[in-house]
Amino acid sequence: MRRPIVAGNWKLNGTLDDAEELVVALKNLVKDVEKVDIIIAPPFTVLSIISALLIGTNIKLAAQNMYFENSGAYTGEVSPVMLKDVGCEYVILGHSERRGYFAETSDIVNKKIKSAFANDLTPIMCIGESLEQREADLTFNVIETQLKEGLGGLENELAKNVIVAYEPIWAIGTGKTATKEQAQEVHAFIRGKLNDFFGKDVANAVRILYGGSVKPENVDELMSQKDIDGSLVGGASLKAESFARIVKFQ
Ligand code: PGA
């Protein structure tokens, strides 16, 4: 049995006051949840204060990105060592907004994944096709390439700890969710490819999250699918009540 994960990606949102208010409300709403790994990924500037607020709670901390070097002359970047230092256990890598707006290639994502593991951070690797790619019947090709290049060269011992987030770009922030059948089809494909690349044990162990307009209204049907092990939530993670409801999917 794979333990479910619900992760909140705050993106570029949250001053110190907003962040504190959200976390204080959230930790109270989810305090009795035991069967789900709950993760939040606030912006870098509030990680430190939130880390302190999360001590003794069931909520874990993630960053939204990092650079692959540990230190050096890389103005504006944040390293895995810094993320560990501030209390992060996870890091989101290769989000489509990073790939699209900041020119992140699968090669960069691969370097970041290896660097995250080397620093004892668990990577949440995002993959997903655009609307044009889906309409051109390229979804499976895109997913296979992103998966193969992103996870290339990883030992099985590490590969089984990767968290994959399938996020169709056309469903992100659009209110347009993939149907449970569409999502399950791609999740099953991803698990099949993990089996081809790394074998059965890795394929069975890896948790595959769905992301793209997950809300309280659609989480239950998405989570009813065999290969959907959790969700990566953007917009709906900015309200304590809606994120808590998603964490408490049925
Ligand atoms: P959304 O974002 O839930 O706002 O669609 C999901 C994501 O980009 O991780």
Coordinates of C-alpha atoms and ligand atoms in Angstrom, one line a residue:
M1 CA 0.0 0.0 0.0
R2 CA 1.3 3.4 -0.9
R3 CA 0.8 6.1 1.6
P4 CA -1.2 9.1 0.1
I5 CA 0.4 12.5 -0.2
V6 CA -1.4 15.8 -0.4
A7 CA 1.0 18.7 -1.2
G8 CA 0.1 22.4 -1.5
N9 CA 2.1 24.5 -3.9
W10 CA 1.7 28.1 -2.9
K11 CA 3.6 29.4 -6.0
L12 CA 4.3 33.2 -5.8
N13 CA 1.9 33.9 -3.0
G14 CA 2.3 34.8 0.6
T15 CA 3.8 37.6 2.7
L16 CA 4.9 36.7 6.2
D17 CA 1.5 37.7 7.7
D18 CA -0.5 35.7 5.0
A19 CA 1.7 32.7 5.5
E20 CA 1.5 32.6 9.2
E21 CA -2.3 33.0 9.2
L22 CA -2.7 30.2 6.7
V23 CA -0.5 27.8 8.5
V24 CA -2.0 28.5 11.9
A25 CA -5.5 27.8 10.6
L26 CA -4.4 24.8 8.6
K27 CA -2.5 22.9 11.3
N28 CA -5.5 23.1 13.5
L29 CA -7.8 21.8 10.7
V30 CA -5.6 18.8 9.8
K31 CA -4.2 17.9 13.2
D32 CA -6.1 14.6 13.5
V33 CA -5.1 13.3 10.0
E34 CA -2.9 10.3 10.3
K35 CA -3.1 8.4 7.1
V36 CA -1.8 11.1 4.7
D37 CA 1.6 12.8 4.2
I38 CA 0.7 16.5 4.3
I39 CA 3.2 18.8 2.6
I40 CA 3.2 22.6 2.0
A41 CA 5.5 24.4 -0.4
P42 CA 5.5 28.1 0.5
P43 CA 7.9 30.7 -1.2
F44 CA 11.5 30.8 0.0
T45 CA 11.1 34.0 2.0
V46 CA 8.7 32.4 4.5
L47 CA 10.2 28.9 4.8
S48 CA 12.1 29.7 7.9
I49 CA 9.2 31.2 9.9
I50 CA 6.9 28.4 8.7
S51 CA 9.4 25.7 9.6
A52 CA 9.2 27.0 13.2
L53 CA 5.4 27.0 13.1
L54 CA 5.4 23.4 11.9
I55 CA 7.4 21.9 14.7
G56 CA 5.4 19.1 16.4
T57 CA 2.7 19.1 13.7
N58 CA 1.9 16.5 11.0
I59 CA 2.7 18.9 8.2
K60 CA 6.0 18.7 6.3
L61 CA 7.8 21.4 4.5
A62 CA 8.8 21.6 0.8
A63 CA 10.5 24.2 -1.4
Q64 CA 9.2 25.0 -4.8
N65 CA 12.6 24.9 -6.6
M66 CA 16.3 24.8 -5.9
Y67 CA 19.6 25.0 -7.8
F68 CA 21.7 21.9 -8.2
E69 CA 24.9 23.3 -6.7
N70 CA 25.4 23.4 -2.9
S71 CA 27.1 26.9 -2.9
G72 CA 29.0 29.3 -5.0
A73 CA 28.8 32.2 -7.4
Y74 CA 25.2 31.7 -8.6
T75 CA 23.5 35.0 -7.8
G76 CA 19.8 34.6 -6.9
E77 CA 19.8 30.9 -6.5
V78 CA 19.0 28.8 -3.4
S79 CA 20.7 25.5 -2.7
P80 CA 19.6 22.1 -1.3
V81 CA 21.9 22.6 1.7
M82 CA 20.1 25.9 2.5
L83 CA 16.7 24.1 2.1
K84 CA 17.7 21.3 4.5
D85 CA 19.1 23.9 6.9
V86 CA 15.8 25.7 7.1
G87 CA 13.8 22.4 7.7
C88 CA 12.6 21.3 4.2
E89 CA 12.2 17.6 3.6
Y90 CA 10.9 17.8 0.0
V91 CA 11.4 20.0 -3.0
I92 CA 9.2 20.4 -6.1
L93 CA 11.3 20.2 -9.3
G94 CA 10.5 20.7 -12.9
H95 CA 7.1 22.4 -12.4
S96 CA 5.7 23.3 -15.8
E97 CA 5.9 27.0 -14.8
R98 CA 9.7 26.5 -14.3
R99 CA 10.0 24.7 -17.6
G100 CA 7.9 27.2 -19.4
Y101 CA 8.8 30.6 -18.0
F102 CA 12.3 29.9 -16.8
A103 CA 13.6 27.6 -19.6
E104 CA 14.2 24.6 -17.3
T105 CA 15.1 21.5 -19.4
S106 CA 14.8 17.9 -18.4
D107 CA 18.6 17.9 -18.2
I108 CA 18.5 20.6 -15.5
V109 CA 15.7 18.8 -13.8
N110 CA 17.7 15.6 -13.7
K111 CA 20.7 17.4 -12.2
K112 CA 18.4 18.9 -9.5
I113 CA 16.9 15.5 -8.7
K114 CA 20.3 14.0 -8.1
S115 CA 21.4 17.0 -6.1
A116 CA 18.2 16.8 -4.0
F117 CA 18.8 13.2 -3.1
A118 CA 22.5 13.8 -2.4
N119 CA 21.3 16.3 0.2
D120 CA 18.6 14.1 1.7
L121 CA 15.7 16.0 0.2
T122 CA 12.9 14.1 -1.5
P123 CA 12.1 15.4 -5.0
I124 CA 8.6 15.9 -6.3
M125 CA 9.2 15.8 -10.0
C126 CA 6.4 17.4 -12.2
I127 CA 5.7 16.2 -15.7
G128 CA 2.8 17.0 -18.0
E129 CA 1.7 17.8 -21.5
S130 CA 0.4 21.0 -23.0
L131 CA -3.1 21.3 -24.7
E132 CA -1.5 21.3 -28.2
Q133 CA 0.5 18.1 -27.3
R134 CA -2.6 16.4 -26.1
E135 CA -4.6 17.4 -29.1
A136 CA -1.8 16.1 -31.4
D137 CA -1.9 12.8 -29.5
L138 CA 1.6 13.3 -28.1
T139 CA 0.7 13.0 -24.4
F140 CA 2.4 9.6 -23.9
N141 CA 5.5 10.6 -25.9
V142 CA 5.9 13.7 -23.8
I143 CA 5.4 11.9 -20.5
E144 CA 7.8 9.1 -21.4
T145 CA 10.5 11.6 -22.5
Q146 CA 10.1 13.8 -19.4
L147 CA 10.2 10.7 -17.1
K148 CA 13.1 9.1 -18.8
E149 CA 15.2 12.2 -19.0
G150 CA 14.3 13.5 -15.5
L151 CA 15.1 10.2 -13.8
G152 CA 18.0 9.1 -16.0
G153 CA 20.9 7.6 -14.2
L154 CA 19.2 7.1 -10.8
E155 CA 19.9 4.0 -8.8
N156 CA 16.8 2.0 -8.0
E157 CA 17.2 2.7 -4.3
L158 CA 16.8 6.4 -5.0
A159 CA 14.2 6.0 -7.8
K160 CA 11.7 4.3 -5.5
N161 CA 11.7 7.4 -3.3
V162 CA 10.9 9.9 -6.1
I163 CA 7.5 11.4 -6.0
V164 CA 6.1 12.0 -9.5
A165 CA 3.4 14.7 -10.1
Y166 CA 1.4 14.4 -13.3
E167 CA 0.2 17.9 -14.1
P168 CA -1.4 18.4 -17.5
I169 CA -0.5 22.0 -18.3
W170 CA -4.0 22.6 -19.7
A171 CA -5.5 21.8 -16.3
I172 CA -3.2 24.1 -14.2
G173 CA -4.9 27.2 -12.8
T174 CA -7.6 26.9 -15.5
G175 CA -10.4 25.3 -13.4
K176 CA -10.4 22.6 -16.0
T177 CA -9.5 19.3 -14.3
A178 CA -8.6 16.1 -16.1
T179 CA -11.4 13.6 -15.7
K180 CA -10.7 10.7 -13.4
E181 CA -10.4 8.4 -16.4
Q182 CA -8.0 10.8 -18.2
A183 CA -5.8 11.1 -15.1
Q184 CA -5.8 7.4 -14.3
E185 CA -4.9 6.5 -17.9
V186 CA -1.7 8.7 -17.7
H187 CA -0.9 7.5 -14.1
A188 CA -1.1 3.9 -15.2
F189 CA 1.2 4.7 -18.2
I190 CA 3.7 6.4 -15.9
R191 CA 3.7 3.3 -13.6
G192 CA 4.2 1.1 -16.6
K193 CA 7.2 3.2 -17.7
L194 CA 8.7 3.1 -14.2
N195 CA 8.4 -0.7 -14.5
D196 CA 10.2 -0.7 -17.8
F197 CA 13.0 1.6 -16.6
F198 CA 13.5 0.4 -13.0
G199 CA 11.5 -2.8 -12.5
K200 CA 8.5 -3.8 -10.5
D201 CA 9.6 -2.8 -7.0
V202 CA 10.2 0.8 -8.0
A203 CA 7.0 1.0 -10.0
N204 CA 5.0 -0.3 -7.1
A205 CA 6.7 2.0 -4.6
V206 CA 6.6 5.4 -6.4
R207 CA 3.8 7.7 -5.4
I208 CA 2.2 9.5 -8.4
L209 CA 0.3 12.6 -7.6
Y210 CA -2.2 14.3 -9.8
G211 CA -2.1 18.1 -10.1
G212 CA -4.3 20.6 -12.1
S213 CA -7.3 22.4 -10.6
V214 CA -7.7 19.9 -7.7
K215 CA -10.5 21.2 -5.5
P216 CA -12.7 19.9 -2.7
E217 CA -15.4 19.1 -5.3
N218 CA -13.2 16.8 -7.4
V219 CA -10.6 15.3 -5.1
D220 CA -12.7 12.3 -4.0
E221 CA -13.3 10.9 -7.5
L222 CA -9.7 11.5 -8.5
M223 CA -8.4 9.7 -5.4
S224 CA -10.7 6.7 -6.1
Q225 CA -8.4 5.8 -9.0
K226 CA -6.0 2.9 -8.5
D227 CA -2.8 4.7 -9.6
I228 CA -3.6 8.2 -8.2
D229 CA -1.7 8.3 -4.9
G230 CA -2.3 11.9 -4.0
S231 CA -2.5 15.4 -5.3
L232 CA -0.4 18.5 -5.9
V233 CA -2.7 21.5 -5.2
G234 CA -2.1 25.1 -6.3
G235 CA -4.9 27.6 -6.0
A236 CA -7.0 25.6 -3.5
S237 CA -4.0 25.3 -1.2
L238 CA -4.1 29.0 -0.4
K239 CA -7.3 28.6 1.6
A240 CA -7.0 26.6 4.8
E241 CA -10.5 25.1 4.6
S242 CA -10.3 24.0 1.0
F243 CA -6.8 22.5 1.4
A244 CA -7.9 20.7 4.6
R245 CA -10.9 19.2 2.8
I246 CA -8.6 18.0 0.0
V247 CA -6.3 16.4 2.7
K248 CA -9.3 14.7 4.1
F249 CA -10.4 13.1 0.8
Q250 CA -12.8 10.2 1.0
Ligands
PGA1 P1 -3.7 24.5 -9.6 O1 -2.1 24.3 -9.7 O2 -4.2 23.6 -8.5 O3 -3.9 26.0 -9.3 O4 -4.2 24.2 -10.9 C1 -1.5 23.1 -9.6 C2 0.0 23.2 -9.7 O5 0.4 24.0 -10.6 O6 0.8 22.5 -9.0

